[in-house]
PDB file of N, CA and C in Angstrom:
ATOM      1  N   MET T  99     -31.471   2.521   7.501  1.00 51.00           N
ATOM      2  CA  MET T  99     -31.503   1.331   6.861  1.00 51.00           C
ATOM      3  C   MET T  99     -29.925   0.678   6.264  1.00 51.00           C
ATOM      4  N   SER T 100     -29.920  -0.256   6.523  1.00 72.00           N
ATOM      5  CA  SER T 100     -28.539  -0.814   6.256  1.00 72.00           C
ATOM      6  C   SER T 100     -28.587  -1.433   4.989  1.00 72.00           C
ATOM      7  N   LYS T 101     -27.532  -1.483   4.222  1.00 84.00           N
ATOM      8  CA  LYS T 101     -27.477  -2.158   2.672  1.00 84.00           C
ATOM      9  C   LYS T 101     -27.758  -3.415   2.622  1.00 84.00           C
ATOM     10  N   PRO T 102     -28.236  -3.740   1.383  1.00 91.00           N
ATOM     11  CA  PRO T 102     -28.754  -5.099   1.085  1.00 91.00           C
ATOM     12  C   PRO T 102     -27.062  -6.130   1.511  1.00 91.00           C
ATOM     13  N   ILE T 103     -27.585  -7.323   1.972  1.00 92.00           N
ATOM     14  CA  ILE T 103     -26.431  -7.822   1.919  1.00 92.00           C
ATOM     15  C   ILE T 103     -25.824  -8.353   0.770  1.00 92.00           C
ATOM     16  N   THR T 104     -26.487  -8.383  -0.335  1.00 93.00           N
ATOM     17  CA  THR T 104     -25.565  -8.546  -1.692  1.00 93.00           C
ATOM     18  C   THR T 104     -24.884  -7.629  -2.101  1.00 93.00           C
ATOM     19  N   SER T 105     -25.305  -6.490  -1.489  1.00 95.00           N
ATOM     20  CA  SER T 105     -24.269  -5.330  -1.869  1.00 95.00           C
ATOM     21  C   SER T 105     -23.218  -5.119  -1.156  1.00 95.00           C
ATOM     22  N   ILE T 106     -23.194  -5.621   0.353  1.00 97.00           N
ATOM     23  CA  ILE T 106     -21.967  -5.578   1.105  1.00 97.00           C
ATOM     24  C   ILE T 106     -21.315  -6.525   0.753  1.00 97.00           C
ATOM     25  N   PHE T 107     -21.603  -7.977   0.439  1.00 97.00           N
ATOM     26  CA  PHE T 107     -20.836  -9.076   0.005  1.00 97.00           C
ATOM     27  C   PHE T 107     -19.876  -8.597  -1.339  1.00 97.00           C
ATOM     28  N   ALA T 108     -20.629  -7.757  -2.138  1.00 97.00           N
ATOM     29  CA  ALA T 108     -19.990  -7.265  -3.560  1.00 97.00           C
ATOM     30  C   ALA T 108     -19.110  -6.571  -3.145  1.00 97.00           C
ATOM     31  N   THR T 109     -19.021  -5.475  -2.242  1.00 97.00           N
ATOM     32  CA  THR T 109     -18.227  -4.289  -2.033  1.00 97.00           C
ATOM     33  C   THR T 109     -16.765  -5.164  -1.096  1.00 97.00           C
ATOM     34  N   ARG T 110     -17.401  -5.985  -0.333  1.00 98.00           N
ATOM     35  CA  ARG T 110     -16.022  -6.601   0.727  1.00 98.00           C
ATOM     36  C   ARG T 110     -15.583  -7.490  -0.419  1.00 98.00           C
ATOM     37  N   LEU T 111     -15.787  -8.446  -0.979  1.00 98.00           N
ATOM     38  CA  LEU T 111     -15.505  -9.181  -2.122  1.00 98.00           C
ATOM     39  C   LEU T 111     -14.246  -8.610  -2.957  1.00 98.00           C
ATOM     40  N   LYS T 112     -14.853  -7.439  -3.592  1.00 98.00           N
ATOM     41  CA  LYS T 112     -13.955  -6.539  -4.450  1.00 98.00           C
ATOM     42  C   LYS T 112     -12.752  -5.880  -3.579  1.00 98.00           C
ATOM     43  N   ALA T 113     -12.958  -5.520  -2.698  1.00 98.00           N
ATOM     44  CA  ALA T 113     -11.933  -4.553  -1.582  1.00 98.00           C
ATOM     45  C   ALA T 113     -11.098  -5.861  -1.578  1.00 98.00           C
ATOM     46  N   ALA T 114     -11.370  -7.184  -1.172  1.00 98.00           N
ATOM     47  CA  ALA T 114     -10.306  -7.916  -0.611  1.00 98.00           C
ATOM     48  C   ALA T 114      -9.607  -8.344  -1.873  1.00 98.00           C
ATOM     49  N   ARG T 115     -10.230  -8.465  -2.940  1.00 98.00           N
ATOM     50  CA  ARG T 115      -9.480  -9.101  -4.062  1.00 98.00           C
ATOM     51  C   ARG T 115      -8.592  -7.650  -4.500  1.00 98.00           C
ATOM     52  N   GLU T 116      -8.895  -6.788  -4.293  1.00 98.00           N
ATOM     53  CA  GLU T 116      -7.628  -5.477  -4.233  1.00 98.00           C
ATOM     54  C   GLU T 116      -7.109  -5.433  -3.274  1.00 98.00           C
ATOM     55  N   LEU T 117      -6.997  -5.909  -2.155  1.00 96.00           N
ATOM     56  CA  LEU T 117      -6.111  -5.958  -1.194  1.00 96.00           C
ATOM     57  C   LEU T 117      -5.070  -6.961  -1.540  1.00 96.00           C
ATOM     58  N   ARG T 118      -5.520  -8.023  -1.987  1.00 96.00           N
ATOM     59  CA  ARG T 118      -4.483  -9.123  -2.386  1.00 96.00           C
ATOM     60  C   ARG T 118      -4.266  -8.930  -3.619  1.00 96.00           C
ATOM     61  N   GLY T 119      -4.046  -7.993  -4.082  1.00 97.00           N
ATOM     62  CA  GLY T 119      -3.672  -7.753  -5.876  1.00 97.00           C
ATOM     63  C   GLY T 119      -3.913  -8.964  -6.746  1.00 97.00           C
ATOM     64  N   LEU T 120      -5.044  -9.257  -6.912  1.00 97.00           N
ATOM     65  CA  LEU T 120      -5.371  -9.994  -7.378  1.00 97.00           C
ATOM     66  C   LEU T 120      -6.438  -9.455  -8.827  1.00 97.00           C
ATOM     67  N   SER T 121      -6.302 -10.067  -9.623  1.00 95.00           N
ATOM     68  CA  SER T 121      -7.522  -9.828 -11.025  1.00 95.00           C
ATOM     69  C   SER T 121      -8.880 -10.461 -10.568  1.00 95.00           C
ATOM     70  N   GLN T 122      -9.904 -10.315 -11.302  1.00 94.00           N
ATOM     71  CA  GLN T 122     -10.972 -11.192 -11.051  1.00 94.00           C
ATOM     72  C   GLN T 122     -10.767 -12.236 -11.704  1.00 94.00           C
ATOM     73  N   ARG T 123      -9.879 -12.561 -12.690  1.00 92.00           N
ATOM     74  CA  ARG T 123      -9.483 -13.613 -13.560  1.00 92.00           C
ATOM     75  C   ARG T 123      -8.583 -14.841 -12.548  1.00 92.00           C
ATOM     76  N   ALA T 124      -7.940 -13.821 -11.967  1.00 93.00           N
ATOM     77  CA  ALA T 124      -6.856 -14.811 -11.224  1.00 93.00           C
ATOM     78  C   ALA T 124      -7.693 -15.417  -9.868  1.00 93.00           C
ATOM     79  N   LEU T 125      -8.522 -14.639  -9.167  1.00 95.00           N
ATOM     80  CA  LEU T 125      -9.338 -15.152  -8.285  1.00 95.00           C
ATOM     81  C   LEU T 125     -10.245 -15.970  -8.809  1.00 95.00           C
ATOM     82  N   GLY T 126     -10.794 -15.949  -9.966  1.00 94.00           N
ATOM     83  CA  GLY T 126     -11.919 -16.915 -10.546  1.00 94.00           C
ATOM     84  C   GLY T 126     -11.372 -18.340 -10.574  1.00 94.00           C
ATOM     85  N   GLY T 127      -9.896 -18.264 -11.004  1.00 91.00           N
ATOM     86  CA  GLY T 127      -8.904 -19.238 -11.189  1.00 91.00           C
ATOM     87  C   GLY T 127      -8.674 -19.942 -10.026  1.00 91.00           C
ATOM     88  N   LEU T 128      -8.534 -19.293  -8.882  1.00 93.00           N
ATOM     89  CA  LEU T 128      -8.656 -20.077  -7.587  1.00 93.00           C
ATOM     90  C   LEU T 128      -9.278 -20.564  -7.150  1.00 93.00           C
ATOM     91  N   VAL T 129     -10.933 -20.165  -7.595  1.00 92.00           N
ATOM     92  CA  VAL T 129     -11.852 -20.799  -6.902  1.00 92.00           C
ATOM     93  C   VAL T 129     -12.513 -21.584  -8.019  1.00 92.00           C
ATOM     94  N   SER T 130     -12.632 -21.699  -9.550  1.00 85.00           N
ATOM     95  CA  SER T 130     -13.189 -22.320 -10.172  1.00 85.00           C
ATOM     96  C   SER T 130     -12.413 -22.961 -11.225  1.00 85.00           C
ATOM     97  N   GLU T 131     -12.634 -24.094 -12.026  1.00 77.00           N
ATOM     98  CA  GLU T 131     -11.601 -24.617 -12.663  1.00 77.00           C
ATOM     99  C   GLU T 131     -11.385 -24.169 -14.151  1.00 77.00           C
ATOM    100  N   SER T 132     -12.167 -23.081 -14.442  1.00 72.00           N
ATOM    101  CA  SER T 132     -11.884 -22.379 -15.785  1.00 72.00           C
ATOM    102  C   SER T 132     -11.520 -20.969 -15.248  1.00 72.00           C
ATOM    103  N   LYS T 133     -10.437 -20.496 -15.635  1.00 70.00           N
ATOM    104  CA  LYS T 133     -10.116 -18.840 -14.958  1.00 70.00           C
ATOM    105  C   LYS T 133     -11.203 -17.775 -16.034  1.00 70.00           C
ATOM    106  N   SER T 134     -11.583 -18.212 -17.128  1.00 71.00           N
ATOM    107  CA  SER T 134     -12.618 -17.353 -17.901  1.00 71.00           C
ATOM    108  C   SER T 134     -13.822 -17.437 -17.311  1.00 71.00           C
ATOM    109  N   ASN T 135     -14.271 -18.617 -16.944  1.00 84.00           N
ATOM    110  CA  ASN T 135     -15.705 -18.443 -16.371  1.00 84.00           C
ATOM    111  C   ASN T 135     -15.704 -17.849 -14.916  1.00 84.00           C
ATOM    112  N   GLY T 136     -14.270 -18.165 -14.451  1.00 86.00           N
ATOM    113  CA  GLY T 136     -14.531 -18.113 -13.008  1.00 86.00           C
ATOM    114  C   GLY T 136     -14.325 -15.957 -13.275  1.00 86.00           C
ATOM    115  N   SER T 137     -13.466 -15.742 -14.183  1.00 89.00           N
ATOM    116  CA  SER T 137     -13.745 -14.149 -13.856  1.00 89.00           C
ATOM    117  C   SER T 137     -15.002 -13.709 -14.207  1.00 89.00           C
ATOM    118  N   VAL T 138     -15.607 -14.313 -15.104  1.00 92.00           N
ATOM    119  CA  VAL T 138     -17.152 -13.770 -15.253  1.00 92.00           C
ATOM    120  C   VAL T 138     -17.874 -14.248 -13.950  1.00 92.00           C
ATOM    121  N   ARG T 139     -17.569 -14.909 -13.430  1.00 93.00           N
ATOM    122  CA  ARG T 139     -18.638 -15.401 -12.096  1.00 93.00           C
ATOM    123  C   ARG T 139     -18.264 -14.169 -10.687  1.00 93.00           C
ATOM    124  N   ILE T 140     -16.778 -13.679 -11.057  1.00 95.00           N
ATOM    125  CA  ILE T 140     -16.049 -13.103  -9.754  1.00 95.00           C
ATOM    126  C   ILE T 140     -16.798 -11.496 -10.206  1.00 95.00           C
ATOM    127  N   ASN T 141     -16.811 -11.122 -11.676  1.00 96.00           N
ATOM    128  CA  ASN T 141     -17.422 -10.055 -11.984  1.00 96.00           C
ATOM    129  C   ASN T 141     -19.257  -9.987 -11.598  1.00 96.00           C
ATOM    130  N   ARG T 142     -19.790 -10.844 -11.504  1.00 96.00           N
ATOM    131  CA  ARG T 142     -21.104 -11.025 -11.162  1.00 96.00           C
ATOM    132  C   ARG T 142     -21.159 -10.778  -9.924  1.00 96.00           C
ATOM    133  N   TYR T 143     -20.622 -11.513  -9.117  1.00 96.00           N
ATOM    134  CA  TYR T 143     -20.472 -11.046  -7.671  1.00 96.00           C
ATOM    135  C   TYR T 143     -20.192 -10.017  -7.238  1.00 96.00           C
ATOM    136  N   GLU T 144     -19.126  -9.164  -7.779  1.00 97.00           N
ATOM    137  CA  GLU T 144     -18.614  -7.713  -7.511  1.00 97.00           C
ATOM    138  C   GLU T 144     -20.085  -6.714  -8.048  1.00 97.00           C
ATOM    139  N   GLN T 145     -20.397  -7.166  -8.988  1.00 96.00           N
ATOM    140  CA  GLN T 145     -21.694  -6.024  -9.325  1.00 96.00           C
ATOM    141  C   GLN T 145     -23.118  -6.431  -8.751  1.00 96.00           C
ATOM    142  N   GLY T 146     -23.219  -7.525  -7.666  1.00 93.00           N
ATOM    143  CA  GLY T 146     -24.309  -7.998  -7.202  1.00 93.00           C
ATOM    144  C   GLY T 146     -25.140  -8.212  -8.134  1.00 93.00           C
ATOM    145  N   VAL T 147     -24.873  -8.872  -9.339  1.00 94.00           N
ATOM    146  CA  VAL T 147     -25.658  -9.532 -10.173  1.00 94.00           C
ATOM    147  C   VAL T 147     -26.252 -10.946  -9.603  1.00 94.00           C
ATOM    148  N   ASN T 148     -25.262 -11.851  -9.301  1.00 94.00           N
ATOM    149  CA  ASN T 148     -25.218 -13.102  -8.844  1.00 94.00           C
ATOM    150  C   ASN T 148     -25.057 -13.155  -7.284  1.00 94.00           C
ATOM    151  N   ARG T 149     -25.814 -14.082  -6.665  1.00 94.00           N
ATOM    152  CA  ARG T 149     -25.530 -14.452  -5.225  1.00 94.00           C
ATOM    153  C   ARG T 149     -24.361 -15.484  -5.284  1.00 94.00           C
ATOM    154  N   ALA T 150     -23.437 -15.300  -4.520  1.00 94.00           N
ATOM    155  CA  ALA T 150     -22.761 -16.605  -4.000  1.00 94.00           C
ATOM    156  C   ALA T 150     -23.423 -17.392  -2.727  1.00 94.00           C
ATOM    157  N   ASP T 151     -23.228 -18.886  -3.163  1.00 94.00           N
ATOM    158  CA  ASP T 151     -24.030 -19.774  -1.960  1.00 94.00           C
ATOM    159  C   ASP T 151     -23.069 -19.306  -0.949  1.00 94.00           C
ATOM    160  N   MET T 152     -23.117 -19.914   0.276  1.00 96.00           N
ATOM    161  CA  MET T 152     -22.173 -19.998   1.587  1.00 96.00           C
ATOM    162  C   MET T 152     -20.776 -20.917   0.924  1.00 96.00           C
ATOM    163  N   ASP T 153     -20.971 -21.977   0.442  1.00 95.00           N
ATOM    164  CA  ASP T 153     -19.857 -23.130  -0.210  1.00 95.00           C
ATOM    165  C   ASP T 153     -18.867 -21.969  -0.819  1.00 95.00           C
ATOM    166  N   THR T 154     -19.684 -21.148  -1.777  1.00 94.00           N
ATOM    167  CA  THR T 154     -18.314 -20.555  -2.605  1.00 94.00           C
ATOM    168  C   THR T 154     -17.947 -18.983  -1.783  1.00 94.00           C
ATOM    169  N   ALA T 155     -18.958 -18.423  -1.058  1.00 97.00           N
ATOM    170  CA  ALA T 155     -18.354 -17.620  -0.193  1.00 97.00           C
ATOM    171  C   ALA T 155     -16.966 -17.923   0.759  1.00 97.00           C
ATOM    172  N   ALA T 156     -17.269 -19.227   1.055  1.00 97.00           N
ATOM    173  CA  ALA T 156     -16.322 -19.889   1.699  1.00 97.00           C
ATOM    174  C   ALA T 156     -15.378 -19.945   1.438  1.00 97.00           C
ATOM    175  N   ALA T 157     -15.101 -20.269  -0.054  1.00 96.00           N
ATOM    176  CA  ALA T 157     -13.990 -20.697  -0.708  1.00 96.00           C
ATOM    177  C   ALA T 157     -13.293 -19.173  -1.552  1.00 96.00           C
ATOM    178  N   LEU T 158     -14.264 -18.712  -1.736  1.00 97.00           N
ATOM    179  CA  LEU T 158     -13.607 -17.091  -2.018  1.00 97.00           C
ATOM    180  C   LEU T 158     -12.914 -16.157  -0.651  1.00 97.00           C
ATOM    181  N   ALA T 159     -13.168 -16.465   0.528  1.00 98.00           N
ATOM    182  CA  ALA T 159     -12.648 -16.398   1.408  1.00 98.00           C
ATOM    183  C   ALA T 159     -11.320 -16.811   1.926  1.00 98.00           C
ATOM    184  N   ALA T 160     -11.547 -18.114   1.815  1.00 97.00           N
ATOM    185  CA  ALA T 160     -10.030 -18.683   1.866  1.00 97.00           C
ATOM    186  C   ALA T 160      -9.277 -18.698   0.908  1.00 97.00           C
ATOM    187  N   ALA T 161      -9.672 -18.192  -0.380  1.00 97.00           N
ATOM    188  CA  ALA T 161      -8.488 -17.807  -1.696  1.00 97.00           C
ATOM    189  C   ALA T 161      -7.936 -16.702  -1.322  1.00 97.00           C
ATOM    190  N   LEU T 162      -8.846 -15.815  -0.711  1.00 98.00           N
ATOM    191  CA  LEU T 162      -8.473 -14.372  -0.798  1.00 98.00           C
ATOM    192  C   LEU T 162      -7.884 -14.206   0.989  1.00 98.00           C
ATOM    193  N   ASP T 163      -7.691 -15.059   1.519  1.00 97.00           N
ATOM    194  CA  ASP T 163      -7.174 -14.998   2.917  1.00 97.00           C
ATOM    195  C   ASP T 163      -7.631 -13.899   4.134  1.00 97.00           C
ATOM    196  N   VAL T 164      -9.207 -14.218   3.945  1.00 98.00           N
ATOM    197  CA  VAL T 164      -9.723 -13.001   4.766  1.00 98.00           C
ATOM    198  C   VAL T 164     -10.638 -14.220   5.646  1.00 98.00           C
ATOM    199  N   PRO T 165     -11.206 -13.431   6.923  1.00 98.00           N
ATOM    200  CA  PRO T 165     -12.065 -14.486   7.599  1.00 98.00           C
ATOM    201  C   PRO T 165     -13.841 -14.622   6.474  1.00 98.00           C
ATOM    202  N   LEU T 166     -14.344 -15.043   6.513  1.00 98.00           N
ATOM    203  CA  LEU T 166     -15.309 -15.312   5.965  1.00 98.00           C
ATOM    204  C   LEU T 166     -16.508 -14.441   6.258  1.00 98.00           C
ATOM    205  N   ALA T 167     -16.542 -14.024   7.529  1.00 98.00           N
ATOM    206  CA  ALA T 167     -17.238 -12.957   8.323  1.00 98.00           C
ATOM    207  C   ALA T 167     -17.130 -11.755   7.707  1.00 98.00           C
ATOM    208  N   TYR T 168     -15.780 -11.561   7.523  1.00 98.00           N
ATOM    209  CA  TYR T 168     -15.533 -10.171   6.444  1.00 98.00           C
ATOM    210  C   TYR T 168     -15.928  -9.557   5.678  1.00 98.00           C
ATOM    211  N   LEU T 169     -16.380 -10.786   5.055  1.00 98.00           N
ATOM    212  CA  LEU T 169     -17.238 -10.642   3.398  1.00 98.00           C
ATOM    213  C   LEU T 169     -18.664 -10.227   3.767  1.00 98.00           C
ATOM    214  N   PHE T 170     -19.296 -10.455   5.159  1.00 97.00           N
ATOM    215  CA  PHE T 170     -20.697  -9.965   5.343  1.00 97.00           C
ATOM    216  C   PHE T 170     -20.563  -8.912   6.195  1.00 97.00           C
ATOM    217  N   ALA T 171     -19.691  -8.176   6.655  1.00 97.00           N
ATOM    218  CA  ALA T 171     -19.338  -7.046   7.706  1.00 97.00           C
ATOM    219  C   ALA T 171     -20.100  -5.988   7.286  1.00 97.00           C
ATOM    220  N   GLU T 172     -21.138  -5.702   7.947  1.00 95.00           N
ATOM    221  CA  GLU T 172     -22.006  -4.461   7.756  1.00 95.00           C
ATOM    222  C   GLU T 172     -21.493  -3.080   7.837  1.00 95.00           C
ATOM    223  N   LYS T 173     -20.200  -3.020   8.784  1.00 96.00           N
ATOM    224  CA  LYS T 173     -19.682  -1.559   8.756  1.00 96.00           C
ATOM    225  C   LYS T 173     -17.808  -1.917   8.523  1.00 96.00           C
ATOM    226  N   ASP T 174     -17.881  -0.435   8.165  1.00 96.00           N
ATOM    227  CA  ASP T 174     -16.631  -0.787   7.764  1.00 96.00           C
ATOM    228  C   ASP T 174     -15.497  -0.966   9.183  1.00 96.00           C
ATOM    229  N   ASP T 175     -15.676  -0.622   9.684  1.00 96.00           N
ATOM    230  CA  ASP T 175     -14.865  -0.666  11.397  1.00 96.00           C
ATOM    231  C   ASP T 175     -14.948  -2.178  11.825  1.00 96.00           C
ATOM    232  N   GLN T 176     -15.975  -2.688  11.605  1.00 96.00           N
ATOM    233  CA  GLN T 176     -16.113  -3.944  11.762  1.00 96.00           C
ATOM    234  C   GLN T 176     -15.329  -5.074  11.003  1.00 96.00           C
ATOM    235  N   ALA T 177     -15.329  -4.630   9.612  1.00 97.00           N
ATOM    236  CA  ALA T 177     -14.536  -5.028   8.248  1.00 97.00           C
ATOM    237  C   ALA T 177     -13.137  -5.016   8.748  1.00 97.00           C
ATOM    238  N   GLU T 178     -12.511  -3.807   9.344  1.00 96.00           N
ATOM    239  CA  GLU T 178     -11.244  -3.920   9.619  1.00 96.00           C
ATOM    240  C   GLU T 178     -10.599  -4.524  10.642  1.00 96.00           C
ATOM    241  N   LEU T 179     -11.829  -4.553  11.931  1.00 96.00           N
ATOM    242  CA  LEU T 179     -11.156  -5.211  12.891  1.00 96.00           C
ATOM    243  C   LEU T 179     -11.196  -6.657  12.268  1.00 96.00           C
ATOM    244  N   LEU T 180     -11.748  -7.073  11.814  1.00 97.00           N
ATOM    245  CA  LEU T 180     -12.018  -8.597  11.558  1.00 97.00           C
ATOM    246  C   LEU T 180     -10.654  -9.015  10.698  1.00 97.00           C
ATOM    247  N   LEU T 181     -10.308  -8.137   9.766  1.00 97.00           N
ATOM    248  CA  LEU T 181      -8.781  -8.655   9.109  1.00 97.00           C
ATOM    249  C   LEU T 181      -7.599  -8.479  10.348  1.00 97.00           C
ATOM    250  N   ALA T 182      -7.574  -7.285  10.776  1.00 96.00           N
ATOM    251  CA  ALA T 182      -7.023  -7.049  12.025  1.00 96.00           C
ATOM    252  C   ALA T 182      -6.750  -8.534  13.065  1.00 96.00           C
ATOM    253  N   PHE T 183      -7.616  -8.534  13.383  1.00 96.00           N
ATOM    254  CA  PHE T 183      -7.865  -9.848  14.617  1.00 96.00           C
ATOM    255  C   PHE T 183      -7.218 -10.993  13.583  1.00 96.00           C
ATOM    256  N   ALA T 184      -7.690 -11.150  12.698  1.00 95.00           N
ATOM    257  CA  ALA T 184      -7.213 -12.669  11.900  1.00 95.00           C
ATOM    258  C   ALA T 184      -5.708 -12.431  11.796  1.00 95.00           C
ATOM    259  N   GLN T 185      -4.575 -11.287  11.908  1.00 96.00           N
ATOM    260  CA  GLN T 185      -3.804 -11.535  11.837  1.00 96.00           C
ATOM    261  C   GLN T 185      -2.907 -11.641  12.913  1.00 96.00           C
ATOM    262  N   LEU T 186      -3.534 -11.723  13.968  1.00 97.00           N
ATOM    263  CA  LEU T 186      -2.920 -11.616  15.439  1.00 97.00           C
ATOM    264  C   LEU T 186      -2.765 -13.065  15.721  1.00 97.00           C
ATOM    265  N   THR T 187      -1.939 -13.420  16.678  1.00 97.00           N
ATOM    266  CA  THR T 187      -1.441 -14.565  17.000  1.00 97.00           C
ATOM    267  C   THR T 187      -2.524 -14.750  18.119  1.00 97.00           C
ATOM    268  N   SER T 188      -2.648 -16.211  18.414  1.00 97.00           N
ATOM    269  CA  SER T 188      -3.736 -16.685  19.049  1.00 97.00           C
ATOM    270  C   SER T 188      -4.059 -15.854  20.845  1.00 97.00           C
ATOM    271  N   GLY T 189      -2.574 -15.755  21.238  1.00 97.00           N
ATOM    272  CA  GLY T 189      -2.626 -14.972  22.182  1.00 97.00           C
ATOM    273  C   GLY T 189      -3.162 -13.923  22.527  1.00 97.00           C
ATOM    274  N   ASP T 190      -2.497 -12.597  21.464  1.00 97.00           N
ATOM    275  CA  ASP T 190      -2.904 -11.747  21.337  1.00 97.00           C
ATOM    276  C   ASP T 190      -4.260 -11.614  20.927  1.00 97.00           C
ATOM    277  N   ARG T 191      -5.112 -12.652  20.375  1.00 96.00           N
ATOM    278  CA  ARG T 191      -6.371 -12.252  20.066  1.00 96.00           C
ATOM    279  C   ARG T 191      -7.305 -12.495  21.341  1.00 96.00           C
ATOM    280  N   THR T 192      -6.592 -13.420  22.239  1.00 97.00           N
ATOM    281  CA  THR T 192      -7.248 -13.767  23.338  1.00 97.00           C
ATOM    282  C   THR T 192      -7.468 -12.452  24.437  1.00 97.00           C
ATOM    283  N   LYS T 193      -6.134 -11.815  24.231  1.00 97.00           N
ATOM    284  CA  LYS T 193      -6.275 -10.842  24.933  1.00 97.00           C
ATOM    285  C   LYS T 193      -6.991  -9.695  24.524  1.00 97.00           C
ATOM    286  N   LEU T 194      -7.059  -9.437  23.231  1.00 96.00           N
ATOM    287  CA  LEU T 194      -7.759  -8.366  22.646  1.00 96.00           C
ATOM    288  C   LEU T 194      -9.268  -8.467  22.828  1.00 96.00           C
ATOM    289  N   LEU T 195      -9.626  -9.818  22.816  1.00 95.00           N
ATOM    290  CA  LEU T 195     -11.280 -10.306  22.955  1.00 95.00           C
ATOM    291  C   LEU T 195     -11.742 -10.000  24.811  1.00 95.00           C
ATOM    292  N   ALA T 196     -10.429 -10.356  25.524  1.00 97.00           N
ATOM    293  CA  ALA T 196     -10.756  -9.841  26.735  1.00 97.00           C
ATOM    294  C   ALA T 196     -11.171  -8.685  27.401  1.00 97.00           C
ATOM    295  N   GLN T 197     -10.423  -7.610  26.386  1.00 96.00           N
ATOM    296  CA  GLN T 197     -10.437  -6.372  26.656  1.00 96.00           C
ATOM    297  C   GLN T 197     -11.394  -6.042  25.992  1.00 96.00           C
ATOM    298  N   ALA T 198     -12.316  -6.264  24.960  1.00 94.00           N
ATOM    299  CA  ALA T 198     -13.401  -5.797  24.146  1.00 94.00           C
ATOM    300  C   ALA T 198     -14.577  -6.102  25.298  1.00 94.00           C
ATOM    301  N   LYS T 199     -14.512  -7.441  25.769  1.00 96.00           N
ATOM    302  CA  LYS T 199     -15.298  -7.949  26.669  1.00 96.00           C
ATOM    303  C   LYS T 199     -15.492  -6.867  28.063  1.00 96.00           C
ATOM    304  N   GLN T 200     -14.486  -6.671  28.407  1.00 96.00           N
ATOM    305  CA  GLN T 200     -14.142  -5.798  29.629  1.00 96.00           C
ATOM    306  C   GLN T 200     -15.174  -4.259  28.893  1.00 96.00           C
ATOM    307  N   MET T 201     -14.778  -3.491  28.235  1.00 95.00           N
ATOM    308  CA  MET T 201     -15.228  -2.554  27.401  1.00 95.00           C
ATOM    309  C   MET T 201     -16.284  -2.535  27.206  1.00 95.00           C
ATOM    310  N   ALA T 202     -17.217  -3.646  26.583  1.00 94.00           N
ATOM    311  CA  ALA T 202     -18.426  -4.043  26.582  1.00 94.00           C
ATOM    312  C   ALA T 202     -19.600  -3.878  27.748  1.00 94.00           C
ATOM    313  N   GLU T 203     -18.800  -4.556  28.816  1.00 94.00           N
ATOM    314  CA  GLU T 203     -19.683  -4.736  30.070  1.00 94.00           C
ATOM    315  C   GLU T 203     -19.717  -3.197  30.736  1.00 94.00           C
ATOM    316  N   LYS T 204     -18.462  -2.495  30.813  1.00 93.00           N
ATOM    317  CA  LYS T 204     -18.581  -1.548  31.167  1.00 93.00           C
ATOM    318  C   LYS T 204     -19.673  -0.480  30.540  1.00 93.00           C
ATOM    319  N   ARG T 205     -19.670  -0.595  29.344  1.00 90.00           N
ATOM    320  CA  ARG T 205     -20.839   0.427  28.522  1.00 90.00           C
ATOM    321  C   ARG T 205     -22.330  -0.335  28.969  1.00 90.00           C
ATOM    322  N   ALA T 206     -22.310  -1.505  29.251  1.00 91.00           N
ATOM    323  CA  ALA T 206     -23.596  -2.081  29.391  1.00 91.00           C
ATOM    324  C   ALA T 206     -24.029  -1.646  30.882  1.00 91.00           C
ATOM    325  N   SER T 207     -22.756  -1.791  31.704  1.00 90.00           N
ATOM    326  CA  SER T 207     -23.376  -1.287  32.824  1.00 90.00           C
ATOM    327  C   SER T 207     -23.769   0.130  33.058  1.00 90.00           C
ATOM    328  N   LYS T 208     -23.348   1.089  32.341  1.00 87.00           N
ATOM    329  CA  LYS T 208     -23.810   2.369  32.213  1.00 87.00           C
ATOM    330  C   LYS T 208     -25.124   2.543  31.492  1.00 87.00           C
ATOM    331  N   GLY T 209     -25.466   1.376  30.670  1.00 77.00           N
ATOM    332  CA  GLY T 209     -26.742   1.500  29.861  1.00 77.00           C
ATOM    333  C   GLY T 209     -26.438   2.323  28.820  1.00 77.00           C
ATOM    334  N   THR T 210     -25.499   2.190  28.229  1.00 63.00           N
ATOM    335  CA  THR T 210     -25.303   3.177  26.846  1.00 63.00           C
ATOM    336  C   THR T 210     -25.440   1.876  25.749  1.00 63.00           C
ATOM    337  N   LYS T 211     -25.973   2.390  24.931  1.00 63.00           N
ATOM    338  CA  LYS T 211     -26.038   1.454  23.416  1.00 63.00           C
ATOM    339  C   LYS T 211     -24.546   1.756  22.476  1.00 63.00           C
ATOM    340  N   SER T 212     -24.548   0.714  21.941  1.00 59.00           N
ATOM    341  CA  SER T 212     -23.055   0.968  20.859  1.00 59.00           C
ATOM    342  C   SER T 212     -24.037   1.286  19.727  1.00 59.00           C
ATOM    343  N   GLY T 213     -22.686   1.821  19.115  1.00 58.00           N
ATOM    344  CA  GLY T 213     -23.426   2.403  17.340  1.00 58.00           C
ATOM    345  C   GLY T 213     -22.523   1.484  16.409  1.00 58.00           C
TER     346      GLY T 213
END
């Protein structure tokens, strides 16, 4: 059974914030008019006490310079791939996507499930 989405979001939010070297207060200041209130909100999101609505999640992702999907990635390898993919040039993303589709088609033709 997978983790609840609130827990996944909390984990990814904290990881992204730490990756960017931001305190809860600093991130709160980027997405809220009040740094102190923003800090409390970020803490509550990271603890899974409060849930961010979609607009807030998008603002947090933008402030952290991560894809919105990263904050909801259920598996660590998916999350890492999203971060790496976002850093590629458009041409490199197109190439990687074509390779991934090709690999998936091969796997599907063999009748193998992905994990």
